[in-house]
mmCIF file of C-alpha atoms in Angstrom:
data_model
loop_
_atom_site.group_PDB
_atom_site.id
_atom_site.type_symbol
_atom_site.label_atom_id
_atom_site.label_comp_id
_atom_site.label_asym_id
_atom_site.label_seq_id
_atom_site.Cartn_x
_atom_site.Cartn_y
_atom_site.Cartn_z
ATOM 1 C CA MET A 30 -3.831 -17.306 -5.347
ATOM 2 C CA ASP A 31 -1.580 -14.272 -5.426
ATOM 3 C CA MET A 32 -1.740 -13.926 -1.389
ATOM 4 C CA GLN A 33 -2.983 -16.315 1.295
ATOM 5 C CA VAL A 34 -3.054 -15.175 4.848
ATOM 6 C CA THR A 35 -3.872 -17.803 7.787
ATOM 7 C CA ASP A 36 -4.339 -17.248 11.464
ATOM 8 C CA LEU A 37 -2.023 -14.019 11.209
ATOM 9 C CA ALA A 38 -1.187 -12.065 14.428
ATOM 10 C CA VAL A 39 0.615 -8.746 14.281
ATOM 11 C CA ALA A 40 1.994 -6.434 17.052
ATOM 12 C CA ARG A 41 2.803 -2.779 17.265
ATOM 13 C CA GLY A 42 5.177 -1.582 19.880
ATOM 14 C CA GLY A 43 5.460 -5.103 21.276
ATOM 15 C CA VAL A 44 1.742 -5.334 21.904
ATOM 16 C CA THR A 45 -0.487 -7.637 19.770
ATOM 17 C CA VAL A 46 -3.037 -5.623 17.860
ATOM 18 C CA LEU A 47 -4.720 -8.060 15.609
ATOM 19 C CA GLU A 48 -4.887 -11.978 15.831
ATOM 20 C CA GLY A 49 -6.471 -14.435 13.570
ATOM 21 C CA VAL A 50 -6.518 -12.436 10.627
ATOM 22 C CA ALA A 51 -7.301 -14.742 7.388
ATOM 23 C CA PHE A 52 -8.065 -14.028 3.899
ATOM 24 C CA THR A 53 -7.193 -14.829 0.303
ATOM 25 C CA LEU A 54 -6.332 -12.500 -2.676
ATOM 26 C CA SER A 55 -6.178 -13.408 -6.134
ATOM 27 C CA GLY A 56 -5.477 -11.813 -9.561
ATOM 28 C CA GLY A 57 -7.934 -9.056 -10.355
ATOM 29 C CA GLN A 58 -9.079 -8.683 -6.753
ATOM 30 C CA VAL A 59 -9.047 -5.740 -4.468
ATOM 31 C CA LEU A 60 -9.489 -5.942 -0.718
ATOM 32 C CA VAL A 61 -10.252 -2.676 1.316
ATOM 33 C CA LEU A 62 -9.199 -2.691 4.966
ATOM 34 C CA ARG A 63 -11.880 -1.271 7.297
ATOM 35 C CA GLY A 64 -11.816 -0.477 10.959
ATOM 36 C CA PRO A 65 -11.430 2.444 13.146
ATOM 37 C CA ASN A 66 -8.108 4.410 13.599
ATOM 38 C CA GLY A 67 -5.457 2.672 15.645
ATOM 39 C CA ILE A 68 -6.910 -0.899 14.996
ATOM 40 C CA GLY A 69 -3.903 -2.005 12.988
ATOM 41 C CA LYS A 70 -4.420 -1.562 9.384
ATOM 42 C CA THR A 71 -0.794 0.104 8.814
ATOM 43 C CA THR A 72 0.717 -2.573 11.136
ATOM 44 C CA LEU A 73 -1.003 -5.429 9.157
ATOM 45 C CA LEU A 74 0.187 -3.826 5.791
ATOM 46 C CA ARG A 75 3.863 -3.548 7.191
ATOM 47 C CA THR A 76 3.877 -7.098 8.266
ATOM 48 C CA LEU A 77 2.548 -8.371 4.888
ATOM 49 C CA ALA A 78 5.402 -6.412 3.154
ATOM 50 C CA GLY A 79 7.769 -8.002 5.450
ATOM 51 C CA LEU A 80 8.943 -4.802 7.040
ATOM 52 C CA GLN A 81 8.217 -6.277 10.482
ATOM 53 C CA PRO A 82 7.702 -9.969 11.734
ATOM 54 C CA ALA A 83 4.474 -11.529 12.311
ATOM 55 C CA VAL A 84 3.485 -12.704 16.028
ATOM 56 C CA ALA A 85 1.979 -15.921 14.690
ATOM 57 C CA GLY A 86 0.260 -17.332 11.558
ATOM 58 C CA ARG A 87 1.286 -17.704 7.970
ATOM 59 C CA VAL A 88 1.479 -15.483 4.780
ATOM 60 C CA VAL A 89 2.032 -17.015 1.503
ATOM 61 C CA ALA A 90 2.754 -14.697 -1.069
ATOM 62 C CA GLY A 91 5.241 -13.759 -4.160
ATOM 63 C CA GLU A 92 6.765 -10.320 -4.211
ATOM 64 C CA VAL A 93 4.796 -7.456 -3.246
ATOM 65 C CA ALA A 94 5.027 -3.678 -3.791
ATOM 66 C CA TYR A 95 4.345 -1.541 -0.780
ATOM 67 C CA ALA A 96 3.242 2.084 -0.707
ATOM 68 C CA GLY A 97 3.144 3.630 2.961
ATOM 69 C CA HIS A 98 2.975 6.913 4.211
ATOM 70 C CA ALA A 99 6.395 7.917 3.034
ATOM 71 C CA ASP A 100 6.373 8.449 -0.600
ATOM 72 C CA GLY A 101 9.841 6.765 -1.168
ATOM 73 C CA VAL A 102 10.946 9.646 -3.350
ATOM 74 C CA LYS A 103 14.800 10.514 -3.576
ATOM 75 C CA ALA A 104 14.918 14.229 -2.983
ATOM 76 C CA MET A 105 17.976 14.990 -5.319
ATOM 77 C CA LEU A 106 16.923 12.746 -8.250
ATOM 78 C CA THR A 107 14.655 14.105 -10.984
ATOM 79 C CA VAL A 108 11.041 12.542 -11.311
ATOM 80 C CA ALA A 109 12.080 10.622 -14.228
ATOM 81 C CA GLU A 110 15.585 9.582 -12.388
ATOM 82 C CA ASN A 111 13.359 8.471 -9.393
ATOM 83 C CA LEU A 112 11.351 6.246 -11.757
ATOM 84 C CA GLY A 113 14.362 4.951 -13.607
ATOM 85 C CA PHE A 114 16.241 4.054 -10.487
ATOM 86 C CA TRP A 115 13.059 1.863 -9.246
ATOM 87 C CA ALA A 116 12.730 0.376 -12.576
ATOM 88 C CA ALA A 117 16.359 -0.612 -12.676
ATOM 89 C CA VAL A 118 16.215 -2.062 -9.029
ATOM 90 C CA ASN A 119 13.074 -4.143 -10.248
ATOM 91 C CA GLY A 120 14.473 -5.123 -13.593
ATOM 92 C CA VAL A 121 11.662 -3.653 -15.571
ATOM 93 C CA GLY A 122 10.769 -0.670 -17.874
ATOM 94 C CA GLY A 123 7.844 1.176 -18.226
ATOM 95 C CA VAL A 124 9.169 4.745 -17.011
ATOM 96 C CA GLU A 125 7.364 6.738 -19.799
ATOM 97 C CA ALA A 126 4.080 4.787 -19.226
ATOM 98 C CA ALA A 127 4.308 5.542 -15.425
ATOM 99 C CA LEU A 128 5.045 9.200 -16.115
ATOM 100 C CA GLU A 129 1.940 9.433 -18.212
ATOM 101 C CA ALA A 130 -0.361 7.391 -16.065
ATOM 102 C CA MET A 131 0.209 9.814 -13.117
ATOM 103 C CA ASN A 132 0.441 12.892 -15.287
ATOM 104 C CA LEU A 133 4.136 13.595 -14.342
ATOM 105 C CA GLY A 134 5.342 14.218 -17.741
ATOM 106 C CA ALA A 135 5.698 17.885 -17.539
ATOM 107 C CA LEU A 136 7.482 17.423 -14.201
ATOM 108 C CA ARG A 137 9.924 15.063 -15.421
ATOM 109 C CA HIS A 138 13.099 17.133 -14.843
ATOM 110 C CA ARG A 139 12.055 18.448 -11.616
ATOM 111 C CA ARG A 140 14.007 17.167 -8.399
ATOM 112 C CA GLY A 141 11.871 15.140 -6.134
ATOM 113 C CA ALA A 142 12.727 17.673 -3.256
ATOM 114 C CA ASP A 143 11.087 20.498 -5.265
ATOM 115 C CA GLY A 144 7.785 18.941 -5.784
ATOM 116 C CA SER A 145 4.701 19.713 -3.795
ATOM 117 C CA ALA A 146 3.258 17.078 -1.375
ATOM 118 C CA GLY A 147 0.863 15.945 -4.008
ATOM 119 C CA GLN A 148 3.279 15.751 -6.767
ATOM 120 C CA ARG A 149 5.443 13.826 -4.597
ATOM 121 C CA ARG A 150 2.778 11.377 -3.665
ATOM 122 C CA ARG A 151 1.806 11.036 -7.451
ATOM 123 C CA LEU A 152 5.578 10.082 -8.048
ATOM 124 C CA GLY A 153 5.547 7.478 -5.081
ATOM 125 C CA LEU A 154 2.289 5.858 -6.714
ATOM 126 C CA ALA A 155 3.862 5.982 -10.236
ATOM 127 C CA ARG A 156 6.738 3.835 -8.678
ATOM 128 C CA LEU A 157 4.158 0.848 -8.254
ATOM 129 C CA LEU A 158 4.049 0.973 -12.090
ATOM 130 C CA VAL A 159 7.864 0.116 -12.352
ATOM 131 C CA THR A 160 8.016 -2.622 -9.827
ATOM 132 C CA GLY A 161 6.590 -5.538 -11.741
ATOM 133 C CA ARG A 162 4.871 -6.798 -8.583
ATOM 134 C CA LYS A 163 1.368 -8.328 -8.936
ATOM 135 C CA VAL A 164 0.388 -7.747 -5.426
ATOM 136 C CA TRP A 165 0.217 -3.998 -4.208
ATOM 137 C CA LEU A 166 -0.117 -3.150 -0.436
ATOM 138 C CA LEU A 167 -1.419 0.477 -0.296
ATOM 139 C CA ASP A 168 -1.537 2.548 3.098
ATOM 140 C CA GLU A 169 -3.792 5.536 2.548
ATOM 141 C CA PRO A 170 -2.678 6.035 -0.878
ATOM 142 C CA THR A 171 -4.537 9.191 -1.985
ATOM 143 C CA VAL A 172 -3.276 11.347 1.141
ATOM 144 C CA SER A 173 -2.223 14.803 -0.324
ATOM 145 C CA LEU A 174 -4.005 13.963 -3.838
ATOM 146 C CA ASP A 175 -6.606 16.453 -5.299
ATOM 147 C CA VAL A 176 -9.643 15.035 -6.832
ATOM 148 C CA ALA A 177 -8.140 14.776 -10.293
ATOM 149 C CA SER A 178 -5.201 12.874 -9.161
ATOM 150 C CA VAL A 179 -7.427 10.448 -7.086
ATOM 151 C CA ALA A 180 -9.240 9.608 -10.298
ATOM 152 C CA LEU A 181 -5.833 9.217 -12.175
ATOM 153 C CA PHE A 182 -4.739 6.628 -9.343
ATOM 154 C CA GLY A 183 -8.246 4.953 -9.543
ATOM 155 C CA ALA A 184 -7.559 4.198 -13.272
ATOM 156 C CA VAL A 185 -4.147 3.153 -12.630
ATOM 157 C CA LEU A 186 -5.172 0.746 -9.971
ATOM 158 C CA ARG A 187 -8.277 -0.503 -12.425
ATOM 159 C CA GLY A 188 -5.513 -1.265 -15.176
ATOM 160 C CA HIS A 189 -3.424 -3.100 -12.552
ATOM 161 C CA LEU A 190 -6.467 -5.403 -11.655
ATOM 162 C CA GLY A 191 -7.362 -5.708 -15.423
ATOM 163 C CA GLN A 192 -3.827 -7.144 -15.968
ATOM 164 C CA GLY A 193 -4.296 -9.826 -13.294
ATOM 165 C CA GLY A 194 -2.694 -7.626 -10.465
ATOM 166 C CA ALA A 195 -4.305 -7.521 -7.072
ATOM 167 C CA ALA A 196 -4.410 -4.853 -4.171
ATOM 168 C CA LEU A 197 -4.698 -4.581 -0.454
ATOM 169 C CA ILE A 198 -5.722 -1.063 0.521
ATOM 170 C CA ALA A 199 -6.238 0.795 3.693
ATOM 171 C CA THR A 200 -8.366 3.943 2.523
ATOM 172 C CA HIS A 201 -11.398 6.140 3.572
ATOM 173 C CA ILE A 202 -11.586 7.138 0.040
ATOM 174 C CA ASP A 203 -13.941 5.694 -2.738
ATOM 175 C CA LEU A 204 -11.785 4.712 -5.523
ATOM 176 C CA GLY A 205 -14.590 4.036 -7.837
ATOM 177 C CA LEU A 206 -13.904 0.172 -7.647
ATOM 178 C CA PRO A 207 -17.278 -1.430 -7.542
ATOM 179 C CA GLU A 208 -15.710 -4.850 -7.459
ATOM 180 C CA ALA A 209 -13.749 -4.129 -4.201
ATOM 181 C CA ARG A 210 -14.433 -6.164 -1.111
ATOM 182 C CA ASP A 211 -14.075 -5.042 2.460
ATOM 183 C CA LEU A 212 -12.263 -6.663 5.253
ATOM 184 C CA ASP A 213 -13.427 -5.384 8.701
ATOM 185 C CA LEU A 214 -10.589 -5.897 10.956
ATOM 186 C CA THR A 215 -12.793 -5.360 14.103
ATOM 187 C CA PRO A 216 -13.354 -8.904 14.697
ATOM 188 C CA TYR A 217 -9.637 -9.523 14.721
ATOM 189 C CA LYS A 218 -8.716 -7.085 17.305
ATOM 190 C CA ALA A 219 -6.495 -8.680 20.090
ATOM 191 C CA VAL A 220 -8.088 -8.943 23.389
ATOM 192 C CA GLN A 221 -5.496 -7.028 25.743
ATOM 193 C CA PRO A 222 -4.710 -8.492 29.040
ATOM 194 C CA ALA A 223 -6.087 -6.827 32.271
ATOM 195 C CA LEU A 224 -3.792 -4.753 34.184
ATOM 196 C CA ASP A 225 -3.793 -7.179 37.067
ATOM 197 C CA GLU A 226 -2.602 -9.989 34.737
ATOM 198 C CA VAL A 227 0.236 -7.764 33.642
ATOM 199 C CA PHE A 228 1.363 -6.511 37.173
ATOM 200 C CA GLY A 229 0.012 -9.349 39.353
#
């Protein structure tokens, strides 16, 4: 089991938004988070990534790679240098393969600051390939991507799953993954106290 979540509660701004969340994620599996805007998909992913503490519950997982709304691109480094930096941090290689996978080869000498929003997003996603992490936590990964780039990322994701990786994704886009399971967060929405309970 690459990730096991038991009775997890998470909070945003000091207010619990989800409680009782439970699921397992194994190699080759992809789980898509569903639910209305504001329900807590990003908060859940950030908690699982270790960027904020859980309110309650248990998470058992190895090292994960997180791709959030920010692309994680270092503005003054070139595309290739950005990937080289993250490869060195994680002690892995694969920079050339990552450049090719997200169609960044022709941009390898361009500074991160000089790329378009879509190019920076592709670079941010290519970074996943040089982490060496089995579990990918992805928050709206296809934002700013055109149709061709969404297809590229879908292929990257399928390759990751085919090598025994796993992914937990918040997305409204069909990534062409028929094996994906949905996790609807609606049943886990925390019950908020009534105002008279808060101020009584």
